[in-house]
Amino acid sequence: MSRTRIIPVLLLKNGGLYKTIKFKSATYVGDPINTVKIFNEKEADELVVLDFNASAENRAIDLKKIAEIAGEAFMPMAYGGGIKSMDDARKVFDAGYEKVVLNSILFDKPDIIESIGSVYGAQAIVAAIDVKKNFLGKYKVYSHSGTKSTGYSPVEWARKLEGAGAGEILVNSIDQDGTWAGYNVDLVESIAHQINIPLIACGGAGNTEDLKNAVAAGASAVAAGSMFVYQKKGMGVLISFPTGLKI
C-alpha cells in the first residue's frame, strides 16, 4: 500500500503568501518562493498553490509568479485560481504544474474537465469542493471563495464531478479553515464512501492526529495550511512538515 500523501496548501494574494480563517481574515505570512524552498528541503509530497480570490475578483492568472514558484519546486505541483478555459489550463501546465485545481468554473463550464482530461489525463484534474453549513445546519457547496451558495450537497456535487471525469476531489471545510480544530471527519466520511476516486481532505488540521483521523474517515490524502506555516495556533510563522510520518 502506498503512503498517504501529505500536502501543504499555499494561498496566494498579490504575489504573497497568506493564510485565512474560515475563508476570511487573510493574513500575510511570507514569500511563497522561500516557502517552497523550505518544503523542498523537508521533502513534502506535493504542493497545492491557490490564488484564493482570483475567481471571486475575476482576475487573470499571474502566470509569471506561478511559473516562478513552480521553477523552485522539486515536488509535484497543483495550481488553482482564475482558470476559466482550456487555454488557461494549458498555460498552467506549461508553467510547470502537473495538476490544475478547478472550482468555481465547474458550475458554469463542467465540460472543461473533459477538455483538459482528453489532453492531459484525468489524473491532472483536481476538482475542489468548498463546503459549509447553511442556516438550517445542512452542508452545502459554495463557489467563488465561499461567497456564493450553489444549492448542491457535497455528496451530490462530488458524484457529478467524478462522473464528469475529475481525477480526484479536494474537499475543504470553510467552517474549519484555519481553526486548528481538526478536519470535519463526518464530511470527509460522507463523501469518501460515495465516490471511487481519491479524496483529499482539507480545512482545520492542527496536528498529526488530525491527519490520521481524516485518513481513517476515508481520505486518500490530507492537505493543510496553518499547520505547516505557523509554529502553533496564535504564534508566529514557522514553515514545517512532518517528515517521515506514515499514515
CSV table of C-alpha atoms in Angstrom, one decimal:
chain,number,residue,atom,x,y,z
A,1,MET,CA,0.0,0.0,0.0
A,2,SER,CA,1.4,3.4,-0.9
A,3,ARG,CA,2.0,6.0,1.8
A,4,THR,CA,-0.8,8.6,2.2
A,5,ARG,CA,0.2,11.9,0.7
A,6,ILE,CA,0.5,14.9,3.0
A,7,ILE,CA,0.1,18.2,1.0
A,8,PRO,CA,0.8,21.7,2.1
A,9,VAL,CA,-1.6,24.3,0.7
A,10,LEU,CA,-0.2,27.7,-0.1
A,11,LEU,CA,-2.6,30.6,-0.6
A,12,LEU,CA,-1.6,33.4,-2.9
A,13,LYS,CA,-2.7,37.0,-2.9
A,14,ASN,CA,-0.9,39.8,-4.9
A,15,GLY,CA,2.1,37.6,-5.2
A,16,GLY,CA,2.4,37.0,-1.4
A,17,LEU,CA,1.7,34.0,0.8
A,18,TYR,CA,-1.4,34.4,3.0
A,19,LYS,CA,-3.5,32.4,5.4
A,20,THR,CA,-7.2,32.6,6.1
A,21,ILE,CA,-9.6,31.7,8.8
A,22,LYS,CA,-13.0,30.4,7.6
A,23,PHE,CA,-12.0,31.9,4.2
A,24,LYS,CA,-11.8,35.4,5.7
A,25,SER,CA,-9.3,37.5,7.7
A,26,ALA,CA,-6.4,36.9,5.2
A,27,THR,CA,-3.1,37.4,7.0
A,28,TYR,CA,0.3,37.8,5.2
A,29,VAL,CA,2.7,35.1,6.2
A,30,GLY,CA,5.6,35.5,3.8
A,31,ASP,CA,7.2,34.9,0.5
A,32,PRO,CA,6.0,31.9,-1.5
A,33,ILE,CA,9.3,31.3,-3.1
A,34,ASN,CA,11.2,31.0,0.1
A,35,THR,CA,8.4,28.8,1.5
A,36,VAL,CA,8.6,26.4,-1.5
A,37,LYS,CA,12.4,26.1,-1.0
A,38,ILE,CA,11.8,25.1,2.7
A,39,PHE,CA,9.3,22.5,1.6
A,40,ASN,CA,11.9,21.2,-0.9
A,41,GLU,CA,14.3,20.6,2.0
A,42,LYS,CA,11.6,18.9,4.1
A,43,GLU,CA,10.6,16.7,1.1
A,44,ALA,CA,6.9,17.5,1.0
A,45,ASP,CA,5.0,15.0,-1.1
A,46,GLU,CA,3.4,17.7,-3.3
A,47,LEU,CA,2.2,21.2,-3.0
A,48,VAL,CA,-1.1,22.9,-3.9
A,49,VAL,CA,-0.9,26.6,-4.8
A,50,LEU,CA,-4.2,28.5,-4.8
A,51,ASP,CA,-4.8,32.1,-5.8
A,52,PHE,CA,-7.8,32.0,-3.5
A,53,ASN,CA,-9.6,35.2,-4.6
A,54,ALA,CA,-8.8,35.1,-8.3
A,55,SER,CA,-12.3,33.8,-9.4
A,56,ALA,CA,-14.2,36.0,-6.9
A,57,GLU,CA,-12.3,39.1,-8.1
A,58,ASN,CA,-12.4,38.0,-11.8
A,59,ARG,CA,-8.6,38.2,-12.0
A,60,ALA,CA,-6.4,36.6,-14.6
A,61,ILE,CA,-3.8,34.1,-13.6
A,62,ASP,CA,-0.5,35.6,-12.6
A,63,LEU,CA,1.5,33.4,-14.9
A,64,LYS,CA,4.8,35.0,-14.2
A,65,LYS,CA,4.5,34.4,-10.4
A,66,ILE,CA,3.2,30.9,-10.6
A,67,ALA,CA,5.9,29.9,-13.1
A,68,GLU,CA,8.5,31.4,-10.7
A,69,ILE,CA,7.1,29.3,-7.8
A,70,ALA,CA,7.0,26.1,-9.9
A,71,GLY,CA,10.5,26.7,-11.0
A,72,GLU,CA,11.7,26.4,-7.4
A,73,ALA,CA,9.8,23.2,-6.6
A,74,PHE,CA,11.3,19.7,-6.5
A,75,MET,CA,7.9,18.0,-5.9
A,76,PRO,CA,4.7,17.7,-7.9
A,77,MET,CA,2.7,20.9,-8.0
A,78,ALA,CA,-1.0,21.7,-8.5
A,79,TYR,CA,-2.4,25.2,-9.2
A,80,GLY,CA,-5.9,26.6,-8.9
A,81,GLY,CA,-7.4,30.1,-9.1
A,82,GLY,CA,-8.7,32.0,-12.1
A,83,ILE,CA,-8.7,29.1,-14.5
A,84,LYS,CA,-11.6,29.8,-16.9
A,85,SER,CA,-10.7,27.9,-20.1
A,86,MET,CA,-8.7,25.1,-21.7
A,87,ASP,CA,-6.2,27.8,-22.8
A,88,ASP,CA,-5.8,28.9,-19.2
A,89,ALA,CA,-5.2,25.3,-18.1
A,90,ARG,CA,-2.6,24.8,-20.8
A,91,LYS,CA,-0.7,27.9,-19.7
A,92,VAL,CA,-0.7,26.5,-16.1
A,93,PHE,CA,0.7,23.2,-17.3
A,94,ASP,CA,3.3,25.0,-19.4
A,95,ALA,CA,4.3,27.0,-16.3
A,96,GLY,CA,5.5,23.7,-14.7
A,97,TYR,CA,2.4,22.3,-12.9
A,98,GLU,CA,1.4,18.7,-13.0
A,99,LYS,CA,-2.2,19.3,-12.0
A,100,VAL,CA,-4.9,22.0,-12.2
A,101,VAL,CA,-7.4,22.7,-9.4
A,102,LEU,CA,-10.8,23.6,-10.6
A,103,ASN,CA,-13.6,25.0,-8.6
A,104,SER,CA,-15.9,27.9,-9.5
A,105,ILE,CA,-15.6,27.4,-13.2
A,106,LEU,CA,-17.1,23.9,-12.9
A,107,PHE,CA,-20.6,25.3,-12.2
A,108,ASP,CA,-20.6,27.2,-15.5
A,109,LYS,CA,-18.4,25.0,-17.6
A,110,PRO,CA,-18.4,21.4,-16.3
A,111,ASP,CA,-17.2,20.2,-19.7
A,112,ILE,CA,-13.8,21.8,-19.1
A,113,ILE,CA,-13.0,18.6,-17.2
A,114,GLU,CA,-13.4,16.5,-20.3
A,115,SER,CA,-11.5,19.0,-22.4
A,116,ILE,CA,-8.5,19.0,-20.1
A,117,GLY,CA,-8.7,15.3,-19.4
A,118,SER,CA,-8.6,14.5,-23.1
A,119,VAL,CA,-5.2,16.1,-23.4
A,120,TYR,CA,-3.5,15.8,-20.0
A,121,GLY,CA,-5.4,12.9,-18.4
A,122,ALA,CA,-7.9,12.7,-15.5
A,123,GLN,CA,-5.0,12.4,-13.0
A,124,ALA,CA,-4.1,16.0,-13.9
A,125,ILE,CA,-7.5,17.4,-12.7
A,126,VAL,CA,-8.3,18.1,-9.1
A,127,ALA,CA,-11.9,19.2,-8.5
A,128,ALA,CA,-12.2,21.3,-5.4
A,129,ILE,CA,-15.4,21.5,-3.3
A,130,ASP,CA,-15.8,24.2,-0.6
A,131,VAL,CA,-18.4,23.3,2.0
A,132,LYS,CA,-20.1,25.0,4.9
A,133,LYS,CA,-23.3,24.6,6.9
A,134,ASN,CA,-26.2,26.8,5.9
A,135,PHE,CA,-28.6,28.4,8.4
A,136,LEU,CA,-30.5,25.1,8.5
A,137,GLY,CA,-27.5,23.2,9.6
A,138,LYS,CA,-27.1,21.4,6.3
A,139,TYR,CA,-23.8,21.0,4.4
A,140,LYS,CA,-23.9,22.9,1.1
A,141,VAL,CA,-21.3,23.6,-1.6
A,142,TYR,CA,-20.2,27.2,-2.1
A,143,SER,CA,-18.2,28.8,-5.0
A,144,HIS,CA,-16.2,31.9,-5.5
A,145,SER,CA,-14.2,31.6,-2.3
A,146,GLY,CA,-17.2,30.6,-0.3
A,147,THR,CA,-19.3,33.7,-1.2
A,148,LYS,CA,-21.9,32.0,-3.4
A,149,SER,CA,-24.2,29.1,-2.4
A,150,THR,CA,-24.7,26.6,-5.2
A,151,GLY,CA,-27.5,24.6,-3.6
A,152,TYR,CA,-25.6,21.4,-4.1
A,153,SER,CA,-24.9,18.9,-1.3
A,154,PRO,CA,-21.3,17.8,-1.1
A,155,VAL,CA,-22.0,14.2,-2.0
A,156,GLU,CA,-24.2,15.2,-4.9
A,157,TRP,CA,-21.6,17.6,-6.3
A,158,ALA,CA,-18.7,15.1,-5.8
A,159,ARG,CA,-20.6,12.4,-7.7
A,160,LYS,CA,-21.2,14.8,-10.6
A,161,LEU,CA,-17.6,15.8,-10.7
A,162,GLU,CA,-16.5,12.2,-10.7
A,163,GLY,CA,-18.9,11.5,-13.5
A,164,ALA,CA,-17.6,14.4,-15.5
A,165,GLY,CA,-14.1,12.9,-15.4
A,166,ALA,CA,-12.2,14.5,-12.4
A,167,GLY,CA,-9.2,12.6,-11.3
A,168,GLU,CA,-9.6,13.4,-7.6
A,169,ILE,CA,-11.7,15.6,-5.3
A,170,LEU,CA,-10.4,18.1,-2.7
A,171,VAL,CA,-13.0,18.9,-0.1
A,172,ASN,CA,-12.4,21.9,2.0
A,173,SER,CA,-14.5,22.7,5.1
A,174,ILE,CA,-15.0,26.5,5.2
A,175,ASP,CA,-16.1,26.3,8.8
A,176,GLN,CA,-12.9,24.5,9.9
A,177,ASP,CA,-10.5,26.5,7.7
A,178,GLY,CA,-7.7,28.0,9.8
A,179,THR,CA,-9.2,27.0,13.1
A,180,TRP,CA,-6.8,24.2,14.1
A,181,ALA,CA,-9.9,22.3,15.4
A,182,GLY,CA,-9.4,19.2,13.2
A,183,TYR,CA,-10.9,18.1,9.9
A,184,ASN,CA,-14.7,17.7,9.6
A,185,VAL,CA,-14.4,13.9,9.6
A,186,ASP,CA,-18.1,13.4,9.2
A,187,LEU,CA,-18.0,15.4,6.0
A,188,VAL,CA,-14.9,13.5,4.7
A,189,GLU,CA,-16.5,10.2,5.5
A,190,SER,CA,-19.8,11.1,3.9
A,191,ILE,CA,-18.1,11.8,0.6
A,192,ALA,CA,-15.4,9.2,0.6
A,193,HIS,CA,-17.9,6.4,0.8
A,194,GLN,CA,-19.8,7.7,-2.2
A,195,ILE,CA,-17.0,8.1,-4.8
A,196,ASN,CA,-14.4,5.9,-6.4
A,197,ILE,CA,-11.7,8.5,-7.0
A,198,PRO,CA,-9.1,9.8,-4.4
A,199,LEU,CA,-10.4,12.3,-1.9
A,200,ILE,CA,-8.1,14.9,-0.4
A,201,ALA,CA,-9.3,16.3,3.0
A,202,CYS,CA,-8.6,20.0,3.8
A,203,GLY,CA,-9.6,22.5,6.4
A,204,GLY,CA,-8.8,22.5,10.1
A,205,ALA,CA,-5.8,20.3,10.7
A,206,GLY,CA,-3.8,21.2,13.8
A,207,ASN,CA,-1.7,18.1,14.5
A,208,THR,CA,-0.7,14.7,13.2
A,209,GLU,CA,-3.6,13.0,14.9
A,210,ASP,CA,-6.0,15.2,12.8
A,211,LEU,CA,-4.3,13.9,9.7
A,212,LYS,CA,-4.7,10.3,10.8
A,213,ASN,CA,-8.3,10.9,11.7
A,214,ALA,CA,-9.1,12.2,8.2
A,215,VAL,CA,-7.4,9.1,6.7
A,216,ALA,CA,-9.4,6.8,9.0
A,217,ALA,CA,-12.6,8.6,7.8
A,218,GLY,CA,-11.7,7.7,4.2
A,219,ALA,CA,-9.4,10.4,2.8
A,220,SER,CA,-6.8,9.2,0.3
A,221,ALA,CA,-4.6,12.3,1.1
A,222,VAL,CA,-4.6,15.1,3.6
A,223,ALA,CA,-3.9,18.8,2.9
A,224,ALA,CA,-3.3,21.7,5.4
A,225,GLY,CA,-2.3,25.3,5.5
A,226,SER,CA,-1.9,26.7,9.0
A,227,MET,CA,-0.4,23.6,10.5
A,228,PHE,CA,2.5,23.9,8.0
A,229,VAL,CA,3.1,27.7,8.1
A,230,TYR,CA,2.7,28.6,11.8
A,231,GLN,CA,4.5,27.4,14.9
A,232,LYS,CA,1.1,26.7,16.5
A,233,LYS,CA,-2.2,28.4,16.8
A,234,GLY,CA,-1.8,32.1,17.8
A,235,MET,CA,2.0,32.1,17.3
A,236,GLY,CA,4.4,33.2,14.6
A,237,VAL,CA,5.3,31.9,11.2
A,238,LEU,CA,7.4,28.7,11.0
A,239,ILE,CA,7.4,26.6,7.9
A,240,SER,CA,7.3,22.9,8.9
A,241,PHE,CA,6.4,19.5,7.5
A,242,PRO,CA,6.0,16.1,9.3
A,243,THR,CA,8.9,14.4,7.5
A,244,GLY,CA,8.8,10.7,7.8
A,245,LEU,CA,5.3,10.5,9.1
A,246,LYS,CA,3.4,7.4,7.8
A,247,ILE,CA,-0.4,7.4,8.0
